[in-house]
JSON list of C-alpha atoms in Angstrom, two decimals:
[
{"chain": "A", "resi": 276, "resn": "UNK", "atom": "CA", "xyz": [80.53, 103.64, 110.12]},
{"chain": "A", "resi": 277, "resn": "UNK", "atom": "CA", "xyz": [81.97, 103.08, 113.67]},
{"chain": "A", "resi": 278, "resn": "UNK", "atom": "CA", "xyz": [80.10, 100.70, 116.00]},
{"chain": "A", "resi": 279, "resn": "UNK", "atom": "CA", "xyz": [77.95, 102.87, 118.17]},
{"chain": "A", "resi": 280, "resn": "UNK", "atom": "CA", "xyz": [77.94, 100.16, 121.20]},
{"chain": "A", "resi": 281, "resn": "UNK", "atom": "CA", "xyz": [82.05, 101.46, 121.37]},
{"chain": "A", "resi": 282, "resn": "UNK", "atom": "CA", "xyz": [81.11, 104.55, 122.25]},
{"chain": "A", "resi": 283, "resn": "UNK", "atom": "CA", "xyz": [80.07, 106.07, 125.57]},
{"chain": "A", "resi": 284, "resn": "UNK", "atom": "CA", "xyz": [77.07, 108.27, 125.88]},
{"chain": "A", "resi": 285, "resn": "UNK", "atom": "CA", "xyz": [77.60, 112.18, 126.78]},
{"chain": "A", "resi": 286, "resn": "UNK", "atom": "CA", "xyz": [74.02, 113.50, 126.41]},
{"chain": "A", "resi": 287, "resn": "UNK", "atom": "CA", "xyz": [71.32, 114.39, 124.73]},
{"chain": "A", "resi": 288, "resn": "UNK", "atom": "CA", "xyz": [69.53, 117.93, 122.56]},
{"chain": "A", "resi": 289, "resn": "UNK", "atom": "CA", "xyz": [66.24, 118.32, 121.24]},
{"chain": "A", "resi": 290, "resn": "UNK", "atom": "CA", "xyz": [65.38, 120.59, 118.52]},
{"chain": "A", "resi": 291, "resn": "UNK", "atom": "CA", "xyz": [65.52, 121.92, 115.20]},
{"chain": "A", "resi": 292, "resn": "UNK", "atom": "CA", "xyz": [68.29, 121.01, 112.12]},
{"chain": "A", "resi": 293, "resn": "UNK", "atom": "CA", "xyz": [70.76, 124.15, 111.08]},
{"chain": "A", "resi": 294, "resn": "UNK", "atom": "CA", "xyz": [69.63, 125.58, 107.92]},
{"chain": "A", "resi": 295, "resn": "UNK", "atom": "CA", "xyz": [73.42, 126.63, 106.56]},
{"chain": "A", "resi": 296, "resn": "UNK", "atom": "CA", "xyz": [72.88, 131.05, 105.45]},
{"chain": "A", "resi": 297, "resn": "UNK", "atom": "CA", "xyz": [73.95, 131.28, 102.13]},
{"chain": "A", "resi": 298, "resn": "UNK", "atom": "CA", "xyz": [77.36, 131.98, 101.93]},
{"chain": "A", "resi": 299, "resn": "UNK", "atom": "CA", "xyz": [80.18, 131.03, 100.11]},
{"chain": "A", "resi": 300, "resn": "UNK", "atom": "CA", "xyz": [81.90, 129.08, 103.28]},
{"chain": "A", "resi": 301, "resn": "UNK", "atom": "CA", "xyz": [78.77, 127.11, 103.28]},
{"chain": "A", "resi": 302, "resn": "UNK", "atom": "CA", "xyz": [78.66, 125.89, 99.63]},
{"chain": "A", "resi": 303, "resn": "UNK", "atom": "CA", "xyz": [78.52, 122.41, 99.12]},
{"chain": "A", "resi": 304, "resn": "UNK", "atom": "CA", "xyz": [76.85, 121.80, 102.68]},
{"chain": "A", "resi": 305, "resn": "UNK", "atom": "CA", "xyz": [73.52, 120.11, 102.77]},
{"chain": "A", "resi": 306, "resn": "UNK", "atom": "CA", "xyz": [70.16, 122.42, 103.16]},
{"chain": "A", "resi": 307, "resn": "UNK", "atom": "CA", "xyz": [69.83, 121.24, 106.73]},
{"chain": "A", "resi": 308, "resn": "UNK", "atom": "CA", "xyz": [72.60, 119.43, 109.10]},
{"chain": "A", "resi": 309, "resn": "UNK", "atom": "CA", "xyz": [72.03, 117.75, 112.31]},
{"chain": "A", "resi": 310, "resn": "UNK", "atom": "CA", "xyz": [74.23, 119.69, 115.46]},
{"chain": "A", "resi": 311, "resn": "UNK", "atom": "CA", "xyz": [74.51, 119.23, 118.90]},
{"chain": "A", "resi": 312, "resn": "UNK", "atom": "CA", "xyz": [76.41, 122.58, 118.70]},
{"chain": "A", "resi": 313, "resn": "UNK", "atom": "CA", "xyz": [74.25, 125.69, 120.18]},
{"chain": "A", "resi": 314, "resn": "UNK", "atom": "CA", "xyz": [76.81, 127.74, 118.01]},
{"chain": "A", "resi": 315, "resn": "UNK", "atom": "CA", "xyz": [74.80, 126.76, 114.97]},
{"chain": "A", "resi": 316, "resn": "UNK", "atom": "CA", "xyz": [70.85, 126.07, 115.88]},
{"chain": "A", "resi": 317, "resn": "UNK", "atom": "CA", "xyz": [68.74, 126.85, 118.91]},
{"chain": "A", "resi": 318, "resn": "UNK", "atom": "CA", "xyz": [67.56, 123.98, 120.63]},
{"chain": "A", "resi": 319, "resn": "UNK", "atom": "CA", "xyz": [64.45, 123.24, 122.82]},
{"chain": "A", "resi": 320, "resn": "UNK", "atom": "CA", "xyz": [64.69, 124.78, 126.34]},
{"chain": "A", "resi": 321, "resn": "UNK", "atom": "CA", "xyz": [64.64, 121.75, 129.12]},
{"chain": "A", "resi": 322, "resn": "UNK", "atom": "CA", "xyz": [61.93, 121.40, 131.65]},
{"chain": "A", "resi": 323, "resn": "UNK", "atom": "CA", "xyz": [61.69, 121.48, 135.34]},
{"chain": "A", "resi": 324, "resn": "UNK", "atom": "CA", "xyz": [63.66, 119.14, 136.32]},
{"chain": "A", "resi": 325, "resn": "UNK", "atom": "CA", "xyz": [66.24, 121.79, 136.53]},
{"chain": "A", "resi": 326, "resn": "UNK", "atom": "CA", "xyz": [66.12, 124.37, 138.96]},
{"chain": "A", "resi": 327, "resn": "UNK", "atom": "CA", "xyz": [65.36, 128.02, 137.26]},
{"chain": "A", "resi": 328, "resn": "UNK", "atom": "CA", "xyz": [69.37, 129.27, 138.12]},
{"chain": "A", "resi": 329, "resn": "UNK", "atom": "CA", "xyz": [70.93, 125.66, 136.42]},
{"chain": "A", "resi": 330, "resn": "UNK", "atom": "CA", "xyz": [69.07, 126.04, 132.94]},
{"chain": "A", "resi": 331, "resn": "UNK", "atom": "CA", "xyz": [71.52, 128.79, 131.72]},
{"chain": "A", "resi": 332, "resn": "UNK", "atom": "CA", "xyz": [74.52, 126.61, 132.88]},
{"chain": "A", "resi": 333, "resn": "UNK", "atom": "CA", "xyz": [72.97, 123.24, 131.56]},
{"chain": "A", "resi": 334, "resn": "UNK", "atom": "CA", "xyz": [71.04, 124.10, 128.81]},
{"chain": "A", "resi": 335, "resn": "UNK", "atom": "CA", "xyz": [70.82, 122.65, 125.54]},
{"chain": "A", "resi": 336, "resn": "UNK", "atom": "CA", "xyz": [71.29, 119.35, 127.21]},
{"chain": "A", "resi": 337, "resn": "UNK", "atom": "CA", "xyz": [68.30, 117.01, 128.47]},
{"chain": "A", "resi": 338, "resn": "UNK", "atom": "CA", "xyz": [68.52, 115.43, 131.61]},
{"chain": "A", "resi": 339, "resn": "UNK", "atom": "CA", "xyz": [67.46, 112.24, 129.60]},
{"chain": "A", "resi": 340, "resn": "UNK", "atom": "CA", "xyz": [66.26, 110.81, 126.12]},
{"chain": "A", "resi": 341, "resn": "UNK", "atom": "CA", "xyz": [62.91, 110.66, 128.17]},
{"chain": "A", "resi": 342, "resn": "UNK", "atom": "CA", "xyz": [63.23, 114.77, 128.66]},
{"chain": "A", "resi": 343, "resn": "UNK", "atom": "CA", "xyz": [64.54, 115.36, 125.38]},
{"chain": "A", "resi": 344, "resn": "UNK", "atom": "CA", "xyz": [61.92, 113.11, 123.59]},
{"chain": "A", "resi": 345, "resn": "UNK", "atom": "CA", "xyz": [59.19, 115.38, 126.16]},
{"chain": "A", "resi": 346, "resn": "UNK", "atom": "CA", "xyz": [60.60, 118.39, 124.43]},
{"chain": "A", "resi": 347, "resn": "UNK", "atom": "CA", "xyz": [59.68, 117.81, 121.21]},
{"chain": "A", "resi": 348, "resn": "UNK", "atom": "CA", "xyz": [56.44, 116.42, 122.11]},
{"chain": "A", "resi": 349, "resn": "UNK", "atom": "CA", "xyz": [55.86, 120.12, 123.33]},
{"chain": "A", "resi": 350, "resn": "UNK", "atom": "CA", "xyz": [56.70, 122.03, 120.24]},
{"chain": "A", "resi": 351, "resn": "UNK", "atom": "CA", "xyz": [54.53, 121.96, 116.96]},
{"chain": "A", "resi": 352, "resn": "UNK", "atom": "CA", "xyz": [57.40, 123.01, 114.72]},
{"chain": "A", "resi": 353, "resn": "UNK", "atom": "CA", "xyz": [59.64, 119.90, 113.32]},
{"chain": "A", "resi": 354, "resn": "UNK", "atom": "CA", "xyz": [62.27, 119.12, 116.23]},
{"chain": "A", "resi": 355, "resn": "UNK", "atom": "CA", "xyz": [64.58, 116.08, 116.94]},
{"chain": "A", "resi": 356, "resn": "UNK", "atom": "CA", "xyz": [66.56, 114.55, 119.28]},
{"chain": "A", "resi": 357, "resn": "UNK", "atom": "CA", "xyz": [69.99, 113.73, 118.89]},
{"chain": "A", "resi": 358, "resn": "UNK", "atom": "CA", "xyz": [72.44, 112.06, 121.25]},
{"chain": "A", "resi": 359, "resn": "UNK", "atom": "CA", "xyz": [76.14, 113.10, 121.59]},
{"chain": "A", "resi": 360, "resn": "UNK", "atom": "CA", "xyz": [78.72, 110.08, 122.23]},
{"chain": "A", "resi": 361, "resn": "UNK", "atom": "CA", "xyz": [82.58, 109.87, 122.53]},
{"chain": "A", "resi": 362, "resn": "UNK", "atom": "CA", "xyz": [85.11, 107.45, 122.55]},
{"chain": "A", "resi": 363, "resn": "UNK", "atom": "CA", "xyz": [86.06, 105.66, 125.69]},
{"chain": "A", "resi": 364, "resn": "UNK", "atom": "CA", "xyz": [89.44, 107.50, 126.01]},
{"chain": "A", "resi": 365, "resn": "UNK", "atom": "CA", "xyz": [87.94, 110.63, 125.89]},
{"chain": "A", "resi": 366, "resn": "UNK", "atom": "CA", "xyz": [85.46, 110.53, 128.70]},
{"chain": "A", "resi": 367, "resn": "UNK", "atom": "CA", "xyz": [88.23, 111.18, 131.38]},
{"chain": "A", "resi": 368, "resn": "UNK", "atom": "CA", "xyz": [89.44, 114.32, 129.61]},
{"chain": "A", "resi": 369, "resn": "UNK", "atom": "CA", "xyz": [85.89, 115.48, 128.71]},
{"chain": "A", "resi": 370, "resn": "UNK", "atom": "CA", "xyz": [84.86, 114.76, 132.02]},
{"chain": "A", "resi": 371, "resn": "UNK", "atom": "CA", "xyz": [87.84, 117.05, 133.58]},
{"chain": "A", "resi": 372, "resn": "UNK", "atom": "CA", "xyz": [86.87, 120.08, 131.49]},
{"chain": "A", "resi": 373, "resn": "UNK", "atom": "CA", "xyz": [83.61, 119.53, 132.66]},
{"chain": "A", "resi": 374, "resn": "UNK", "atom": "CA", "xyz": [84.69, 119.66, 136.11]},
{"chain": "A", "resi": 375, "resn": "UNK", "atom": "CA", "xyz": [86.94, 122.44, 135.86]},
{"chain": "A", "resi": 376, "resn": "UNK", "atom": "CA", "xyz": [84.15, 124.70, 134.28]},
{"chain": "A", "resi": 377, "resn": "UNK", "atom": "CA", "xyz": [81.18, 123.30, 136.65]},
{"chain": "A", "resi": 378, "resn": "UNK", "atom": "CA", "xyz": [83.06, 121.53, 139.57]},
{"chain": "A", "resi": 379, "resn": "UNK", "atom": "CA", "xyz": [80.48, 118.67, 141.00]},
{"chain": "A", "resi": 380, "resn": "UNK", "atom": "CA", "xyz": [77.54, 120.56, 139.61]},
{"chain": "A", "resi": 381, "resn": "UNK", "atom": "CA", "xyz": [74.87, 117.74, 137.80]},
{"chain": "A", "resi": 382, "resn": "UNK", "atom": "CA", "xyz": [75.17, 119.13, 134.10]},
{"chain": "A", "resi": 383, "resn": "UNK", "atom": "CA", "xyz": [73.72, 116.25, 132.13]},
{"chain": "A", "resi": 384, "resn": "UNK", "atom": "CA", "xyz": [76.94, 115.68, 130.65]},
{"chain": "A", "resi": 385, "resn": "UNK", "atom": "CA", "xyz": [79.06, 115.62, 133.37]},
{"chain": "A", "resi": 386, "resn": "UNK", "atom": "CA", "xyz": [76.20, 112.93, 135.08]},
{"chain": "A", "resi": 387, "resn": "UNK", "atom": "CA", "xyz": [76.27, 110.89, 131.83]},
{"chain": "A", "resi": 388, "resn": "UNK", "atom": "CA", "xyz": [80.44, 110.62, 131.58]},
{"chain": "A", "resi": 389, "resn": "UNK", "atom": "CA", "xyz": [79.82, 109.28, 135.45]},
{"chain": "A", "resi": 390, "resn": "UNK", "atom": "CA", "xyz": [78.25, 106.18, 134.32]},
{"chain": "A", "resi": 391, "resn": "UNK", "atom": "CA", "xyz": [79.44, 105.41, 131.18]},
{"chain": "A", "resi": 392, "resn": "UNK", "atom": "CA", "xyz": [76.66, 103.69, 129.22]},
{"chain": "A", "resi": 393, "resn": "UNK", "atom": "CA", "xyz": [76.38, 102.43, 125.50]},
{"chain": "A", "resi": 394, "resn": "UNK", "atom": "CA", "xyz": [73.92, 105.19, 123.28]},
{"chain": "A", "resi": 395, "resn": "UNK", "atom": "CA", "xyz": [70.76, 104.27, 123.07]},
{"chain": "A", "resi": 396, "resn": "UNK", "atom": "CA", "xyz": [69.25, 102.61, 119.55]},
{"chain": "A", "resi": 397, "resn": "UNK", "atom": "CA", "xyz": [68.98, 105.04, 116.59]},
{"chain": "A", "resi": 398, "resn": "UNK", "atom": "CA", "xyz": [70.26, 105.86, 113.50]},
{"chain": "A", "resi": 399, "resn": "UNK", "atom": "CA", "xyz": [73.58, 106.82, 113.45]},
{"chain": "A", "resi": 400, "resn": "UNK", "atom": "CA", "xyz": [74.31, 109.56, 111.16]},
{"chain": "A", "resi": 401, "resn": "UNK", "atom": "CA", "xyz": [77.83, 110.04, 111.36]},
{"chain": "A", "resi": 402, "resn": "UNK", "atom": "CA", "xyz": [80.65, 111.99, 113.60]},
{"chain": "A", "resi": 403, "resn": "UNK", "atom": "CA", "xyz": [80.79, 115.57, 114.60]},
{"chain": "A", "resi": 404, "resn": "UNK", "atom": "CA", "xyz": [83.95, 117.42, 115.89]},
{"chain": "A", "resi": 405, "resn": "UNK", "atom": "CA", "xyz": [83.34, 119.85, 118.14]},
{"chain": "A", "resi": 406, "resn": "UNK", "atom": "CA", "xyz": [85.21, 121.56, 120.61]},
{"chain": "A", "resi": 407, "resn": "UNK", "atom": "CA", "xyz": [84.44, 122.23, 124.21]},
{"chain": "A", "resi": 408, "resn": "UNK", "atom": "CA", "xyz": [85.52, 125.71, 125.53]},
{"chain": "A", "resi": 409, "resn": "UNK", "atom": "CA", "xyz": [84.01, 127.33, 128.59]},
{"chain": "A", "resi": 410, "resn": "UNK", "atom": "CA", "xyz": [80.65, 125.22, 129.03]},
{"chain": "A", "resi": 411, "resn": "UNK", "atom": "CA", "xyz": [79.94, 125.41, 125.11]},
{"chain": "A", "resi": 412, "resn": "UNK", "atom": "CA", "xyz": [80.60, 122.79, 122.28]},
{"chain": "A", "resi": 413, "resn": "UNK", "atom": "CA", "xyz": [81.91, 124.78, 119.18]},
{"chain": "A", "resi": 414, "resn": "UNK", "atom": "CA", "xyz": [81.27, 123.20, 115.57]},
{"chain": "A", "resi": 415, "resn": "UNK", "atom": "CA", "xyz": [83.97, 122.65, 113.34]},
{"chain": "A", "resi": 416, "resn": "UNK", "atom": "CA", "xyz": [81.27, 123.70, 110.62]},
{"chain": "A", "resi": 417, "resn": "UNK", "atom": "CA", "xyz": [81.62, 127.36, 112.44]},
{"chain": "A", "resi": 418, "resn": "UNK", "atom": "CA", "xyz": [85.28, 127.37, 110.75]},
{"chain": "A", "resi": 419, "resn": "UNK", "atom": "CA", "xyz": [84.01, 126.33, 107.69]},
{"chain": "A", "resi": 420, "resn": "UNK", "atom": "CA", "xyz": [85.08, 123.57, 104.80]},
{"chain": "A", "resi": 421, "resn": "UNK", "atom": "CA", "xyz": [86.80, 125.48, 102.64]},
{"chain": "A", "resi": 422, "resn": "UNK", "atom": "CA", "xyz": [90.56, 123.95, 104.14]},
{"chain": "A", "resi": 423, "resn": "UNK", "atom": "CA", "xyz": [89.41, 120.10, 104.13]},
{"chain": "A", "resi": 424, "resn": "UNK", "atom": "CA", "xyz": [88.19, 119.96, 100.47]},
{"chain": "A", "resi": 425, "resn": "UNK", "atom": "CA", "xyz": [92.33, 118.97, 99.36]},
{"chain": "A", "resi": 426, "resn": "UNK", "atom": "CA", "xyz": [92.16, 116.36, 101.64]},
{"chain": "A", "resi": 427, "resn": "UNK", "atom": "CA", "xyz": [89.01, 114.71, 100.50]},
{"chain": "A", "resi": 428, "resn": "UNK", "atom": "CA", "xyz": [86.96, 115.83, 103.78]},
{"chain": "A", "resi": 429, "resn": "UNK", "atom": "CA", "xyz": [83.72, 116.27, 103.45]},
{"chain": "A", "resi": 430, "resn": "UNK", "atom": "CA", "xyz": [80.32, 116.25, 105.10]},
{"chain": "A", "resi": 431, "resn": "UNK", "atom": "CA", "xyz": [78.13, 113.31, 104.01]},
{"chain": "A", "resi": 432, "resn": "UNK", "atom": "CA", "xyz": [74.16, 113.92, 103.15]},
{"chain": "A", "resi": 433, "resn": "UNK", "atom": "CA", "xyz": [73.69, 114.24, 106.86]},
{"chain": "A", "resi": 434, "resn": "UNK", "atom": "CA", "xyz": [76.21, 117.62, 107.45]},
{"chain": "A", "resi": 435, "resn": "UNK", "atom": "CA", "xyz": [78.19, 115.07, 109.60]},
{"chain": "A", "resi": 436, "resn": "UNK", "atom": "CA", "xyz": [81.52, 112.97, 108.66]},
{"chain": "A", "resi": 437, "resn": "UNK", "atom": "CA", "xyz": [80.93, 109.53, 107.56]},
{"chain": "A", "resi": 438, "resn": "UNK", "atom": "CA", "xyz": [84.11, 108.19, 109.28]},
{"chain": "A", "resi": 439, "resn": "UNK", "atom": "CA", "xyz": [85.95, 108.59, 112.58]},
{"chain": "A", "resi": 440, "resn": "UNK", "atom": "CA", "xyz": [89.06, 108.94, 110.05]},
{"chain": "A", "resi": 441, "resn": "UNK", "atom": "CA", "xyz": [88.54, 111.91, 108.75]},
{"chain": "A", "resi": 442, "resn": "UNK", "atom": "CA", "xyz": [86.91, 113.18, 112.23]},
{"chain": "A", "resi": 443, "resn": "UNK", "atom": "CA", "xyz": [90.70, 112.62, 113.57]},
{"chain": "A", "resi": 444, "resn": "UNK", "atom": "CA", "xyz": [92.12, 114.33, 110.84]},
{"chain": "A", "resi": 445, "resn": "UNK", "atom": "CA", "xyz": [89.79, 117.47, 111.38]},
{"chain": "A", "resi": 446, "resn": "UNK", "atom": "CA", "xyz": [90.69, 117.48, 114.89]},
{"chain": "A", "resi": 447, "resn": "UNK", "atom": "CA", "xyz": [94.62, 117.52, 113.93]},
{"chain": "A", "resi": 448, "resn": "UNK", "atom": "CA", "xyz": [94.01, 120.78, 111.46]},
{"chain": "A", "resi": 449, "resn": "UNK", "atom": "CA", "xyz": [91.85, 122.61, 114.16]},
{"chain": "A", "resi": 450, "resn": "UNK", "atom": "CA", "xyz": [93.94, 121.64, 117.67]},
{"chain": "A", "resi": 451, "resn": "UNK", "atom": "CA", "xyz": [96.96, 124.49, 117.43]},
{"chain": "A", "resi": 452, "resn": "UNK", "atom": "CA", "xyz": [98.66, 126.24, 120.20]},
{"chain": "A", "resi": 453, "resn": "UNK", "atom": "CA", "xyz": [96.81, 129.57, 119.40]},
{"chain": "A", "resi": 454, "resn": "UNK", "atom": "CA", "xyz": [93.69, 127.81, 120.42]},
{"chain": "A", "resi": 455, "resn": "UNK", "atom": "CA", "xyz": [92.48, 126.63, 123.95]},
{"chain": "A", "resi": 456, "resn": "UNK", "atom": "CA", "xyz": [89.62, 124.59, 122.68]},
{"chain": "A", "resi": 457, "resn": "UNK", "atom": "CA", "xyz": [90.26, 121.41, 122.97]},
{"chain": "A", "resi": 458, "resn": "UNK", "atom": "CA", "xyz": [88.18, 119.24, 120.19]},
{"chain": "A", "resi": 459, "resn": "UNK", "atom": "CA", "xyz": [87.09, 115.71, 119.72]},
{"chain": "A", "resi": 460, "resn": "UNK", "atom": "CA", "xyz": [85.13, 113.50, 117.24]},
{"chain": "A", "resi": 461, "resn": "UNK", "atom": "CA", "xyz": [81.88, 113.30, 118.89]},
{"chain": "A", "resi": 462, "resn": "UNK", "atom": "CA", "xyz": [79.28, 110.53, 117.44]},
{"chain": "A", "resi": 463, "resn": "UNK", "atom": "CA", "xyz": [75.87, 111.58, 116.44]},
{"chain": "A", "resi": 464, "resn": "UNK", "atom": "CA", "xyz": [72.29, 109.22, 116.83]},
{"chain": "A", "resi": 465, "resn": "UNK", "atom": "CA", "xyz": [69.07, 110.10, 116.64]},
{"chain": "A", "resi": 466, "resn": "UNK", "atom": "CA", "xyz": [66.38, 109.14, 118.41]},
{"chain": "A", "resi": 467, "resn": "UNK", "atom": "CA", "xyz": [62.93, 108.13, 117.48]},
{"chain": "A", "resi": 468, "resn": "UNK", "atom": "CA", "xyz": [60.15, 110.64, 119.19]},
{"chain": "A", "resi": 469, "resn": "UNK", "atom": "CA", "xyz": [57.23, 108.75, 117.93]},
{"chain": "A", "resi": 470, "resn": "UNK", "atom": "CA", "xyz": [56.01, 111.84, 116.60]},
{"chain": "A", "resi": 471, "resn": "UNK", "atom": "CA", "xyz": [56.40, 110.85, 112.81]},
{"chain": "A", "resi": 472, "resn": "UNK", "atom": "CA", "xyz": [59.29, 109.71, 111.16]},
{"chain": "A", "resi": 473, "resn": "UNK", "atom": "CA", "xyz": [62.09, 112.22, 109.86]},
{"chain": "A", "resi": 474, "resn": "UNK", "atom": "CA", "xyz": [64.39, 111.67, 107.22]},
{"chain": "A", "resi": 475, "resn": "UNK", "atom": "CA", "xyz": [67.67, 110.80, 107.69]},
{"chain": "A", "resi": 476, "resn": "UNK", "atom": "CA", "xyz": [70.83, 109.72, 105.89]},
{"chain": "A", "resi": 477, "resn": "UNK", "atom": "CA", "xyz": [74.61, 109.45, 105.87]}
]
């Protein structure tokens, strides 16, 4: 697994694991996988340290771990928090997107690429791709698995990649000129809410 400290943090959701439907472009996925991507699960709304007309535009990212650990403390219903980070050459790009979507707007993101910092201590449960388009991040699990299985890529026990490798190579297969996302191996922590311990693996 990559060193964590390498990697500069984007932000931070709080909520629930994606229980995969049954389907045949979900067999062989685990029974619940950790996302930052509201494609795939709903996360916990954020709090008022947003103003009422920025939570549709900000939303599901936490201002903080501090707001995102508050969330969960709020809900009764199982709910984590997990931290998004990206590679150092990625935080000018991401940050441009950002900018181009928002302009100087505080999203969470956009305020955490402006002082990169290392992610916070966790677990680290392996790399997501996803792909930012338009203020959302996309999954690659939305595409499915089915075209990675010849090259040995697979989700680990988590629903995420075990290595940056094969996060690259996932990025290569999905970034075509028919598509104007523009995706990147994002690494996924999470963070202890002192509200009972949640099992966790790579």
């Amino acid at each position: 697994m990559t060193d964590p400290e390498t990697f500069v943090l984007a932000g931070f959701v709080a909520g629930p694991r994606w229980v995969p439907p049954v389907a045949d472009w979900t067999a062989g996925l685990p029974r619940a996988i950790a996302t930052v991507s509201d494609c795939l699960t709903d996360f916990l709304p954020t709090g008022p340290e947003f103003e009422e007309w920025q939570q549709p535009l900000f939303e599901p990212w936490q201002l903080s771990l501090r707001h995102a650990t508050d969330a969960v403390r709020r809900v009764p219903h199982p709910a984590h928090v997990l931290s998004m980070s990206v590679a150092p050459a990625q935080v000018t790009e991401l940050t441009a997107l950002m900018e181009q979507w928002i302009d100087d707007l505080p999203h969470p993101v956009r305020l955490h690429l402006a002082q990169p910092a290392p992610t916070p201590p966790g677990i680290v449960l392996g790399f997501e791709v996803l792909g930012f388009d338009v203020g959302r991040f996309h999954s690659w699990l939305c595409h499915g698995t089915e075209g990675y299985d010849e090259r040995g890529i697979r989700p680990g026990k988590a629903g995420l990649l075990t290595t940056l490798h094969d996060a690259q190579q996932v990025v290569e297969l999905l970034s075509t000129d028919q598509d104007d996302t523009t995706w990147f191996p994002a690494l996924i922590t999470e963070h202890d809410t002192d509200r009972g311990a949640v099992e966790t693996s790579t």
